[in-house]
Coordinates of C-alpha atoms in Angstrom, one line a residue:
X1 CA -49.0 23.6 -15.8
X2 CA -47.1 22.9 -18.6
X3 CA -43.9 25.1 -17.0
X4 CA -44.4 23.0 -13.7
X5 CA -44.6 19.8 -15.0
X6 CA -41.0 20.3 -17.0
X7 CA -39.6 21.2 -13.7
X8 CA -41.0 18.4 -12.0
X9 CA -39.6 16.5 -14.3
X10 CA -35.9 17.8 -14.6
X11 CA -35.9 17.5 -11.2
X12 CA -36.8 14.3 -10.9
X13 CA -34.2 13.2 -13.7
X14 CA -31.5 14.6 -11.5
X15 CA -33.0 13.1 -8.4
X16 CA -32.7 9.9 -10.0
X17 CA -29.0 10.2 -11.2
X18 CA -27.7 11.5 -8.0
X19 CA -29.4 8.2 -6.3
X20 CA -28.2 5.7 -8.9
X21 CA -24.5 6.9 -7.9
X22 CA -23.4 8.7 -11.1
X23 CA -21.5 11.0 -9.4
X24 CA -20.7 8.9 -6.2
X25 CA -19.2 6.5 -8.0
X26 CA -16.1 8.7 -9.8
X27 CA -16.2 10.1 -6.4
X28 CA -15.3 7.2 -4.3
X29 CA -13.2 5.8 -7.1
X30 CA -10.9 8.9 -6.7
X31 CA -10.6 8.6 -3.2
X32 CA -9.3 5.0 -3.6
X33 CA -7.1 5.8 -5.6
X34 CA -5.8 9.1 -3.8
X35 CA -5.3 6.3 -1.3
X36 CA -2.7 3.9 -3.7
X37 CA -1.0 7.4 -4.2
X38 CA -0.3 7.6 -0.3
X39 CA 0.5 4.0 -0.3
X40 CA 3.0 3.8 -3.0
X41 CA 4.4 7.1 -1.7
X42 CA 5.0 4.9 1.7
X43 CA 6.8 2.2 0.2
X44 CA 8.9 5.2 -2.2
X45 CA 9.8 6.4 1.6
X46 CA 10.7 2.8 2.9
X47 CA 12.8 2.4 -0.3
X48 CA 14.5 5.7 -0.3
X49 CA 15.8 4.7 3.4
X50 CA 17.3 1.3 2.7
X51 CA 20.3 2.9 0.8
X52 CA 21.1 4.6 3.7
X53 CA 20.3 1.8 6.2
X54 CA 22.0 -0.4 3.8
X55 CA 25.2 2.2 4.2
X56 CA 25.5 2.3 7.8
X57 CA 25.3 -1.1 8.3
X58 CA 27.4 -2.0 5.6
X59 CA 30.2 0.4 7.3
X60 CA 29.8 -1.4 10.3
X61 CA 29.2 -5.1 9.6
X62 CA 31.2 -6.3 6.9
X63 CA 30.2 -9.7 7.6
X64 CA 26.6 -9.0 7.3
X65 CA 27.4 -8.5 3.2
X66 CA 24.9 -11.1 2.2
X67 CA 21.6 -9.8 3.4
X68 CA 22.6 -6.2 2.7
X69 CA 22.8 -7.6 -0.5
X70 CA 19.6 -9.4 -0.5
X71 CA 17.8 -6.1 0.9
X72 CA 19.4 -3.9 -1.9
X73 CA 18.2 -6.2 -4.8
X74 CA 15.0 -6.7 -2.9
X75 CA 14.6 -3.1 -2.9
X76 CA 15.7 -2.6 -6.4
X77 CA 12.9 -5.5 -7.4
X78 CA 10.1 -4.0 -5.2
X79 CA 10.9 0.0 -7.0
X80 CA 11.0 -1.5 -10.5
X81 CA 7.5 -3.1 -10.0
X82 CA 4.9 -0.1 -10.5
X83 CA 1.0 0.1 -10.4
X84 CA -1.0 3.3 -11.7
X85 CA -4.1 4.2 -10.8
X86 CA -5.5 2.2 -14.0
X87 CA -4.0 -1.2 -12.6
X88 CA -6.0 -1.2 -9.1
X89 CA -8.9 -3.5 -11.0
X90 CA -5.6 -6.1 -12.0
X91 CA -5.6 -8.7 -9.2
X92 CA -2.3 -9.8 -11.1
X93 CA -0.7 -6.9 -11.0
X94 CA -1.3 -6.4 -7.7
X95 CA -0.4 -9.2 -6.2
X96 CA 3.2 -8.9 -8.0
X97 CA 3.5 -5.0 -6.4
X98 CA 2.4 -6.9 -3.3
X99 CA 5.0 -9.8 -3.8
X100 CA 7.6 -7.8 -4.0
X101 CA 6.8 -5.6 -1.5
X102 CA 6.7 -8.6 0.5
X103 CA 10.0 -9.4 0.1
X104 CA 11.8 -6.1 0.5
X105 CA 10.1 -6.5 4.0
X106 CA 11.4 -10.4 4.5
X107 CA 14.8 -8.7 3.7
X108 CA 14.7 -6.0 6.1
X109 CA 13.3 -8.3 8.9
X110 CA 16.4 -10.9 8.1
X111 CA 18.8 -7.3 8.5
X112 CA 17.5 -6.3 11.6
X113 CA 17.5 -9.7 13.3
X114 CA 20.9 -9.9 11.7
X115 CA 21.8 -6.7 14.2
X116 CA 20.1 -8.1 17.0
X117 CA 22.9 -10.8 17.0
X118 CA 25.3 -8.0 17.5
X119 CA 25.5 -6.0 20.1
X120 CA 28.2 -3.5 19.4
X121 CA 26.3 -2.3 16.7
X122 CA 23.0 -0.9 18.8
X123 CA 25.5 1.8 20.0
X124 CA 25.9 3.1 16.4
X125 CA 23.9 6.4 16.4
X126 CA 23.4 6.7 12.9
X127 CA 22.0 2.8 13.1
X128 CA 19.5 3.2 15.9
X129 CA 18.3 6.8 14.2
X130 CA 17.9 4.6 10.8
X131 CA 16.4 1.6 12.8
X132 CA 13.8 3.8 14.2
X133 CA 12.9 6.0 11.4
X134 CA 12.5 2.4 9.2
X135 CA 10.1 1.1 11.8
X136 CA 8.2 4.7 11.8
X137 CA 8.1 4.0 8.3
X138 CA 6.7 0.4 8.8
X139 CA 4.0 2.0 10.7
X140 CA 2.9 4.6 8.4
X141 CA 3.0 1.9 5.3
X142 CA 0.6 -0.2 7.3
X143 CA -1.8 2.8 8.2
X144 CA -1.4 3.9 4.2
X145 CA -2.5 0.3 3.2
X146 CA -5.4 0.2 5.8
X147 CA -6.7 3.6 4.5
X148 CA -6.5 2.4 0.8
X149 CA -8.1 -1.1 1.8
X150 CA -11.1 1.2 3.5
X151 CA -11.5 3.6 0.4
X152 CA -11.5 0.2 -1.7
X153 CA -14.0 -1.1 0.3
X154 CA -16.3 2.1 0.4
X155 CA -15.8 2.4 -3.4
X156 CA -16.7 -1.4 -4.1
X157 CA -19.6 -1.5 -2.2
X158 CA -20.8 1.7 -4.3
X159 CA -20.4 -0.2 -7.2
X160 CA -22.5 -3.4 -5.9
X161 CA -25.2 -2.0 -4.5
X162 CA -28.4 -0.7 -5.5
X163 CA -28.9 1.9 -7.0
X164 CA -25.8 3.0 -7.5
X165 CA -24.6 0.3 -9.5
X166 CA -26.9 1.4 -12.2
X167 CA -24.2 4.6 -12.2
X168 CA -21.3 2.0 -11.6
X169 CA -22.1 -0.2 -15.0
X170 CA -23.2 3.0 -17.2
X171 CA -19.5 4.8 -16.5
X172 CA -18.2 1.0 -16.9
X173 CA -16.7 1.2 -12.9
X174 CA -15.1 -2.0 -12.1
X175 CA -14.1 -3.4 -8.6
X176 CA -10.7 -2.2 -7.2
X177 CA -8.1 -4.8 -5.5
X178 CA -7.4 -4.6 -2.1
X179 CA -4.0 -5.1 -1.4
X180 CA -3.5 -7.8 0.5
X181 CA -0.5 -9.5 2.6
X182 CA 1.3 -12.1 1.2
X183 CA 4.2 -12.9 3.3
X184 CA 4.1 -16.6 4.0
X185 CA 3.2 -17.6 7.9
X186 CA 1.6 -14.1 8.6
X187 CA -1.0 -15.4 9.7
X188 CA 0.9 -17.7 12.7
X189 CA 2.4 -15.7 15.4
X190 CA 6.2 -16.2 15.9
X191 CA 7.1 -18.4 18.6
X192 CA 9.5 -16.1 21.5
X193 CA 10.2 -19.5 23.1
X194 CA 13.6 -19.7 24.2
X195 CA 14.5 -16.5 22.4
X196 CA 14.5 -14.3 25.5

């Protein structure tokens, strides 16, 4: 009986770490941050276009010299601001990786509008191909910060919920940051009235 009872026993011990999220917890906290790794290597996709972007259009609008120089420096602001896996519990830190993100993308919007004004330039090959590969990578920067934003959520509610908290506070797991938009008026929808 003796035997049984240490098995019964040992089994219940690891019954009752796997439920208080001992192992769930690192788990899910890998996966989130798996998911900054996609996201940063989104924006290091976005950032490794401008110069090229920045290039063509440069070539072909010498007048445009002021926001191409705005998105460069923009873009050289928004690469020199980094967050590691150990910085997704810094809601400072974010929010400056965010800011500048923020306005890389203010700049790019001001250089495409800028090209809207202008015609002539749509016909440039190497401009539309640029155009359309930025906006593809628009889209998959927005799906790489939605998928982060889900494995933060997943992993936070691990670490605030019963039982698994209990695994959460004994490996010290603190809440991630969400990243979160921060260009002003986002939340307004542009007006298209008498633009079209």
């Amino acid at each position: 009986m003796s035997r049984l009872g240490r098995y019964a026993l040992v089994t219940l011990a690891a019954m009752s770490l796997a439920a208080c999220g001992f192992n769930s917890v690192p788990t899910k906290q890998e996966a989130a941050k798996a998911k900054w790794a996609d996201v940063q290597a989104a924006f290091q996709e976005r950032a490794n276009l401008v110069p090229n972007l920045a290039a063509v259009a440069r070539g072909a609008a010498e007048q445009e010299k002021e926001i191409l120089t705005g998105v460069v420096e923009a873009r050289a602001k928004a690469t020199s601001i980094q967050i590691n896996a150990e910085d997704l519990d810094d809601p400072a830190k974010m929010a400056q990786f965010q800011q500048a993100q923020a306005n890389l993308g203010a700049n790019l919007g001001r250089l495409l509008a800028s090209f809207e004004a202008y015609p002539d330039l749509k016909s440039i090959t190497n401009y539309q191909m640029l155009q359309s590969q930025l906006e593809g990578q628009e889209n998959r920067i927005r799906i790489s910060v939605r998928d982060y934003n889900a494995a933060v959520q997943d992993y936070n509610t691990e670490v605030r919920t019963f039982p698994t908290m209990i695994g959460a506070a004994l490996r010290g797991a603190d809440p991630l940051v969400p990243y979160q938009a921060v260009t002003p008026g986002a939340e307004v929808a542009p007006s298209l009235e008498g633009k079209m």
